[in-house]
PDB file of C-alpha atoms in Angstrom:
ATOM      1  CA  UNK A   1       0.000   0.000   0.000  1.00 85.00           C
ATOM      2  CA  UNK A   2       1.260   3.459  -0.870  1.00 92.00           C
ATOM      3  CA  UNK A   3       2.168   5.524   2.179  1.00 96.00           C
ATOM      4  CA  UNK A   4       0.360   8.650   0.944  1.00 97.00           C
ATOM      5  CA  UNK A   5       1.654  10.949   3.683  1.00 98.00           C
ATOM      6  CA  UNK A   6       5.253   9.960   2.984  1.00 98.00           C
ATOM      7  CA  UNK A   7       4.707  10.274  -0.782  1.00 98.00           C
ATOM      8  CA  UNK A   8       3.186  13.743  -0.332  1.00 98.00           C
ATOM      9  CA  UNK A   9       6.186  14.859   1.732  1.00 98.00           C
ATOM     10  CA  UNK A  10       8.518  13.535  -0.979  1.00 98.00           C
ATOM     11  CA  UNK A  11       6.622  15.362  -3.733  1.00 98.00           C
ATOM     12  CA  UNK A  12       6.693  18.558  -1.698  1.00 98.00           C
ATOM     13  CA  UNK A  13      10.483  18.157  -1.334  1.00 98.00           C
ATOM     14  CA  UNK A  14      10.837  17.401  -5.063  1.00 98.00           C
ATOM     15  CA  UNK A  15       8.966  20.602  -5.940  1.00 98.00           C
ATOM     16  CA  UNK A  16      11.319  22.569  -3.701  1.00 98.00           C
ATOM     17  CA  UNK A  17      14.351  20.760  -5.151  1.00 98.00           C
ATOM     18  CA  UNK A  18      13.464  21.815  -8.712  1.00 98.00           C
ATOM     19  CA  UNK A  19      13.082  25.443  -7.623  1.00 98.00           C
ATOM     20  CA  UNK A  20       9.290  25.618  -7.180  1.00 98.00           C
ATOM     21  CA  UNK A  21       7.471  27.018  -4.194  1.00 98.00           C
ATOM     22  CA  UNK A  22       5.239  24.179  -2.910  1.00 97.00           C
ATOM     23  CA  UNK A  23       3.279  26.760  -0.880  1.00 97.00           C
ATOM     24  CA  UNK A  24       2.136  28.829  -3.847  1.00 97.00           C
ATOM     25  CA  UNK A  25      -1.612  28.635  -4.532  1.00 97.00           C
ATOM     26  CA  UNK A  26      -1.461  26.345  -7.582  1.00 96.00           C
ATOM     27  CA  UNK A  27       0.800  23.807  -5.855  1.00 98.00           C
ATOM     28  CA  UNK A  28      -0.516  23.692  -2.300  1.00 97.00           C
ATOM     29  CA  UNK A  29      -2.599  20.538  -2.855  1.00 98.00           C
ATOM     30  CA  UNK A  30      -0.360  18.986  -5.510  1.00 98.00           C
ATOM     31  CA  UNK A  31       1.630  16.703  -3.169  1.00 98.00           C
ATOM     32  CA  UNK A  32      -1.558  15.052  -1.892  1.00 98.00           C
ATOM     33  CA  UNK A  33      -3.013  14.768  -5.426  1.00 98.00           C
ATOM     34  CA  UNK A  34       0.176  13.125  -6.681  1.00 98.00           C
ATOM     35  CA  UNK A  35       0.220  10.730  -3.710  1.00 98.00           C
ATOM     36  CA  UNK A  36      -3.363   9.646  -4.510  1.00 97.00           C
ATOM     37  CA  UNK A  37      -2.415   9.277  -8.168  1.00 97.00           C
ATOM     38  CA  UNK A  38       0.527   7.015  -7.286  1.00 97.00           C
ATOM     39  CA  UNK A  39      -1.769   4.888  -5.144  1.00 96.00           C
ATOM     40  CA  UNK A  40      -3.896   4.282  -8.252  1.00 96.00           C
ATOM     41  CA  UNK A  41      -1.025   3.921 -10.736  1.00 96.00           C
ATOM     42  CA  UNK A  42       0.882   1.460  -8.557  1.00 97.00           C
ATOM     43  CA  UNK A  43      -2.089  -0.630  -7.375  1.00 96.00           C
ATOM     44  CA  UNK A  44      -0.575  -3.644  -9.158  1.00 97.00           C
ATOM     45  CA  UNK A  45       2.114  -3.838  -6.483  1.00 96.00           C
ATOM     46  CA  UNK A  46      -0.562  -5.047  -4.042  1.00 93.00           C
ATOM     47  CA  UNK A  47      -2.646  -7.284  -6.315  1.00 95.00           C
ATOM     48  CA  UNK A  48      -2.200 -10.828  -7.572  1.00 96.00           C
ATOM     49  CA  UNK A  49      -2.891 -10.749 -11.336  1.00 96.00           C
ATOM     50  CA  UNK A  50      -4.589 -14.152 -11.079  1.00 94.00           C
ATOM     51  CA  UNK A  51      -6.840 -13.184  -8.165  1.00 92.00           C
ATOM     52  CA  UNK A  52     -10.097 -13.137 -10.160  1.00 83.00           C
ATOM     53  CA  UNK A  53      -9.167 -15.587 -12.909  1.00 88.00           C
ATOM     54  CA  UNK A  54     -11.536 -18.496 -13.524  1.00 86.00           C
ATOM     55  CA  UNK A  55     -11.525 -21.192 -16.175  1.00 88.00           C
ATOM     56  CA  UNK A  56     -14.650 -22.049 -18.119  1.00 86.00           C
ATOM     57  CA  UNK A  57     -15.856 -24.956 -20.175  1.00 79.00           C
ATOM     58  CA  UNK A  58     -14.630 -28.395 -20.822  1.00 72.00           C
ATOM     59  CA  UNK A  59     -14.638 -30.247 -24.064  1.00 72.00           C
ATOM     60  CA  UNK A  60     -14.375 -27.105 -26.197  1.00 79.00           C
ATOM     61  CA  UNK A  61     -11.969 -27.400 -29.128  1.00 82.00           C
ATOM     62  CA  UNK A  62      -8.383 -26.424 -28.364  1.00 87.00           C
ATOM     63  CA  UNK A  63      -8.296 -23.647 -30.953  1.00 92.00           C
ATOM     64  CA  UNK A  64      -6.441 -20.360 -30.702  1.00 95.00           C
ATOM     65  CA  UNK A  65      -8.047 -17.588 -28.692  1.00 95.00           C
ATOM     66  CA  UNK A  66      -6.865 -14.084 -29.546  1.00 95.00           C
ATOM     67  CA  UNK A  67      -7.678 -10.908 -27.636  1.00 95.00           C
ATOM     68  CA  UNK A  68      -6.172  -7.833 -29.209  1.00 94.00           C
ATOM     69  CA  UNK A  69      -5.955  -4.118 -28.620  1.00 94.00           C
ATOM     70  CA  UNK A  70      -6.013  -4.300 -24.818  1.00 97.00           C
ATOM     71  CA  UNK A  71      -5.040  -0.756 -23.806  1.00 98.00           C
ATOM     72  CA  UNK A  72      -2.711  -0.242 -20.864  1.00 98.00           C
ATOM     73  CA  UNK A  73      -0.816   2.508 -19.087  1.00 98.00           C
ATOM     74  CA  UNK A  74       2.288   1.931 -17.027  1.00 98.00           C
ATOM     75  CA  UNK A  75       5.224   3.821 -15.519  1.00 98.00           C
ATOM     76  CA  UNK A  76       8.775   3.306 -16.737  1.00 97.00           C
ATOM     77  CA  UNK A  77      10.818   2.311 -13.728  1.00 97.00           C
ATOM     78  CA  UNK A  78      13.885   4.121 -15.098  1.00 96.00           C
ATOM     79  CA  UNK A  79      12.370   7.621 -15.307  1.00 96.00           C
ATOM     80  CA  UNK A  80       8.957   7.308 -13.630  1.00 96.00           C
ATOM     81  CA  UNK A  81       7.361   8.582 -16.820  1.00 97.00           C
ATOM     82  CA  UNK A  82       4.395   6.844 -18.446  1.00 98.00           C
ATOM     83  CA  UNK A  83       4.485   4.389 -21.273  1.00 98.00           C
ATOM     84  CA  UNK A  84       1.263   3.280 -22.862  1.00 98.00           C
ATOM     85  CA  UNK A  85      -0.011   1.154 -25.663  1.00 97.00           C
ATOM     86  CA  UNK A  86      -1.780  -2.081 -26.407  1.00 97.00           C
ATOM     87  CA  UNK A  87      -1.254  -5.699 -25.498  1.00 97.00           C
ATOM     88  CA  UNK A  88      -2.275  -8.515 -27.838  1.00 96.00           C
ATOM     89  CA  UNK A  89      -2.627 -12.033 -26.453  1.00 97.00           C
ATOM     90  CA  UNK A  90      -3.042 -15.375 -28.197  1.00 97.00           C
ATOM     91  CA  UNK A  91      -3.324 -18.606 -26.282  1.00 97.00           C
ATOM     92  CA  UNK A  92      -4.028 -22.227 -27.055  1.00 96.00           C
ATOM     93  CA  UNK A  93      -6.324 -23.762 -24.421  1.00 94.00           C
ATOM     94  CA  UNK A  94      -5.656 -27.161 -22.905  1.00 92.00           C
ATOM     95  CA  UNK A  95      -8.525 -29.663 -22.605  1.00 89.00           C
ATOM     96  CA  UNK A  96     -11.021 -27.071 -23.836  1.00 89.00           C
ATOM     97  CA  UNK A  97     -10.715 -24.946 -20.705  1.00 89.00           C
ATOM     98  CA  UNK A  98     -10.767 -21.233 -21.502  1.00 92.00           C
ATOM     99  CA  UNK A  99     -10.179 -18.019 -19.571  1.00 92.00           C
ATOM    100  CA  UNK A 100     -12.860 -15.382 -19.309  1.00 90.00           C
ATOM    101  CA  UNK A 101     -11.932 -12.771 -21.909  1.00 91.00           C
ATOM    102  CA  UNK A 102     -12.157  -9.898 -19.437  1.00 94.00           C
ATOM    103  CA  UNK A 103      -9.684 -11.742 -17.216  1.00 95.00           C
ATOM    104  CA  UNK A 104      -7.000 -11.354 -19.880  1.00 96.00           C
ATOM    105  CA  UNK A 105      -7.528  -7.586 -19.813  1.00 96.00           C
ATOM    106  CA  UNK A 106      -7.461  -7.656 -15.994  1.00 96.00           C
ATOM    107  CA  UNK A 107      -4.121  -9.507 -16.043  1.00 97.00           C
ATOM    108  CA  UNK A 108      -2.655  -6.831 -18.337  1.00 98.00           C
ATOM    109  CA  UNK A 109      -4.055  -4.003 -16.213  1.00 97.00           C
ATOM    110  CA  UNK A 110      -2.785  -5.435 -12.925  1.00 98.00           C
ATOM    111  CA  UNK A 111       0.724  -6.134 -14.217  1.00 98.00           C
ATOM    112  CA  UNK A 112       0.992  -2.672 -15.816  1.00 98.00           C
ATOM    113  CA  UNK A 113       0.104  -0.865 -12.574  1.00 98.00           C
ATOM    114  CA  UNK A 114       3.554  -0.739 -11.016  1.00 97.00           C
ATOM    115  CA  UNK A 115       6.968   0.638 -11.928  1.00 98.00           C
ATOM    116  CA  UNK A 116       7.664  -1.522 -14.939  1.00 98.00           C
ATOM    117  CA  UNK A 117       9.740  -2.261 -18.023  1.00 98.00           C
ATOM    118  CA  UNK A 118       7.912  -3.132 -21.237  1.00 98.00           C
ATOM    119  CA  UNK A 119      10.092  -6.187 -21.720  1.00 98.00           C
ATOM    120  CA  UNK A 120       9.227  -7.481 -18.244  1.00 98.00           C
ATOM    121  CA  UNK A 121       5.540  -6.605 -18.666  1.00 98.00           C
ATOM    122  CA  UNK A 122       5.390  -8.713 -21.839  1.00 98.00           C
ATOM    123  CA  UNK A 123       6.995 -11.688 -20.102  1.00 98.00           C
ATOM    124  CA  UNK A 124       4.826 -11.329 -16.993  1.00 98.00           C
ATOM    125  CA  UNK A 125       1.619 -11.261 -19.077  1.00 98.00           C
ATOM    126  CA  UNK A 126       2.588 -14.422 -20.962  1.00 98.00           C
ATOM    127  CA  UNK A 127       3.651 -16.216 -17.793  1.00 98.00           C
ATOM    128  CA  UNK A 128       0.453 -15.190 -15.953  1.00 97.00           C
ATOM    129  CA  UNK A 129      -1.784 -16.454 -18.776  1.00 97.00           C
ATOM    130  CA  UNK A 130       0.167 -19.718 -18.804  1.00 96.00           C
ATOM    131  CA  UNK A 131      -0.199 -20.120 -15.017  1.00 95.00           C
ATOM    132  CA  UNK A 132      -3.870 -19.179 -15.061  1.00 94.00           C
ATOM    133  CA  UNK A 133      -4.932 -21.615 -17.756  1.00 91.00           C
ATOM    134  CA  UNK A 134      -2.111 -24.171 -17.979  1.00 89.00           C
ATOM    135  CA  UNK A 135      -2.290 -23.559 -21.726  1.00 95.00           C
ATOM    136  CA  UNK A 136      -0.683 -25.471 -24.549  1.00 96.00           C
ATOM    137  CA  UNK A 137       0.918 -22.194 -25.572  1.00 97.00           C
ATOM    138  CA  UNK A 138       0.819 -18.409 -25.215  1.00 98.00           C
ATOM    139  CA  UNK A 139       1.988 -15.560 -27.443  1.00 98.00           C
ATOM    140  CA  UNK A 140       1.978 -11.934 -26.301  1.00 97.00           C
ATOM    141  CA  UNK A 141       2.853  -8.830 -28.297  1.00 96.00           C
ATOM    142  CA  UNK A 142       3.025  -5.441 -26.583  1.00 97.00           C
ATOM    143  CA  UNK A 143       3.291  -2.209 -28.581  1.00 96.00           C
ATOM    144  CA  UNK A 144       3.907   0.993 -26.621  1.00 97.00           C
ATOM    145  CA  UNK A 145       5.060   4.582 -26.767  1.00 97.00           C
ATOM    146  CA  UNK A 146       7.379   5.685 -23.980  1.00 97.00           C
ATOM    147  CA  UNK A 147       7.207   9.286 -22.812  1.00 97.00           C
ATOM    148  CA  UNK A 148      10.831   9.020 -21.668  1.00 94.00           C
ATOM    149  CA  UNK A 149      11.658   8.856 -25.417  1.00 94.00           C
ATOM    150  CA  UNK A 150       8.976  11.338 -26.445  1.00 95.00           C
ATOM    151  CA  UNK A 151       9.447  14.282 -24.101  1.00 95.00           C
ATOM    152  CA  UNK A 152      13.057  13.990 -22.944  1.00 93.00           C
ATOM    153  CA  UNK A 153      16.370  12.572 -24.147  1.00 91.00           C
ATOM    154  CA  UNK A 154      16.108  11.617 -27.800  1.00 93.00           C
ATOM    155  CA  UNK A 155      12.681  13.381 -28.175  1.00 95.00           C
ATOM    156  CA  UNK A 156      11.128  11.087 -30.793  1.00 94.00           C
ATOM    157  CA  UNK A 157       7.333  11.286 -30.427  1.00 95.00           C
ATOM    158  CA  UNK A 158       5.469   8.474 -32.127  1.00 95.00           C
ATOM    159  CA  UNK A 159       8.301   5.952 -31.867  1.00 95.00           C
ATOM    160  CA  UNK A 160       6.852   2.592 -30.837  1.00 96.00           C
ATOM    161  CA  UNK A 161       8.550  -0.251 -29.018  1.00 96.00           C
ATOM    162  CA  UNK A 162       7.374  -3.782 -29.814  1.00 95.00           C
ATOM    163  CA  UNK A 163       8.099  -6.696 -27.490  1.00 97.00           C
ATOM    164  CA  UNK A 164       6.935 -10.285 -27.697  1.00 96.00           C
ATOM    165  CA  UNK A 165       7.046 -13.553 -25.806  1.00 97.00           C
ATOM    166  CA  UNK A 166       5.969 -17.007 -26.894  1.00 97.00           C
ATOM    167  CA  UNK A 167       5.617 -20.069 -24.679  1.00 97.00           C
ATOM    168  CA  UNK A 168       4.902 -23.737 -25.334  1.00 97.00           C
ATOM    169  CA  UNK A 169       3.488 -24.857 -28.660  1.00 97.00           C
ATOM    170  CA  UNK A 170       3.159 -21.255 -29.846  1.00 97.00           C
ATOM    171  CA  UNK A 171       6.941 -21.142 -29.648  1.00 97.00           C
ATOM    172  CA  UNK A 172       7.880 -24.648 -30.751  1.00 98.00           C
ATOM    173  CA  UNK A 173       5.231 -25.580 -33.366  1.00 97.00           C
ATOM    174  CA  UNK A 174       6.009 -23.653 -36.554  1.00 97.00           C
ATOM    175  CA  UNK A 175       2.476 -23.946 -37.973  1.00 96.00           C
ATOM    176  CA  UNK A 176       0.813 -22.755 -34.760  1.00 96.00           C
ATOM    177  CA  UNK A 177       3.356 -19.972 -34.381  1.00 95.00           C
ATOM    178  CA  UNK A 178       2.649 -18.823 -37.962  1.00 95.00           C
ATOM    179  CA  UNK A 179      -1.124 -18.927 -37.345  1.00 95.00           C
ATOM    180  CA  UNK A 180      -0.785 -16.835 -34.182  1.00 95.00           C
ATOM    181  CA  UNK A 181       1.556 -14.390 -35.936  1.00 92.00           C
ATOM    182  CA  UNK A 182      -0.905 -14.012 -38.819  1.00 92.00           C
ATOM    183  CA  UNK A 183      -3.756 -13.277 -36.408  1.00 92.00           C
ATOM    184  CA  UNK A 184      -1.697 -10.800 -34.397  1.00 88.00           C
ATOM    185  CA  UNK A 185       0.179  -9.085 -37.249  1.00 79.00           C
ATOM    186  CA  UNK A 186      -2.608  -6.869 -38.615  1.00 66.00           C
ATOM    187  CA  UNK A 187      -3.121  -5.425 -35.151  1.00 50.00           C
ATOM    188  CA  UNK A 188       0.454  -4.671 -34.162  1.00 46.00           C
ATOM    189  CA  UNK A 189       1.411  -1.979 -36.663  1.00 48.00           C
TER     190      UNK A 189
END
């Protein structure tokens, strides 16, 4: 849980450190607002991404399930600036047992809500889906824009970073991998 009082004191000190007056009218409530914001943005530190996950069905065909364009927002752990984009997930059920579709979005949301790296986020999503459903295979593609590249440093707005992770048969079976890639490709431009 975020210690909001401590966070507010730190934000107040940060404002002073950059030459601002934290007592001026526009900034007086900013430390508390930022502390509440961090509580929301970092809620994934306190939550198990599989907490609400349930499996459904038995005897359904073990065909690919693809959920695409799952929006997310996260904070780069290197600069504490946002990165945001979309996650695309394909998984191959085992024994016809499927995940609720909203649970895939919940997994993404929970894992994104902490100081994060896109590369780690991609891996954590794939691993969580695998653990939740004991799938035959998982493929995850994450496409994001990082404000640490957009508004500072290299200053390249619009540059996208693409990361991927494949597990199980979606990594080892060339035909399944190609099918998943074909289903994901139109959505990851």
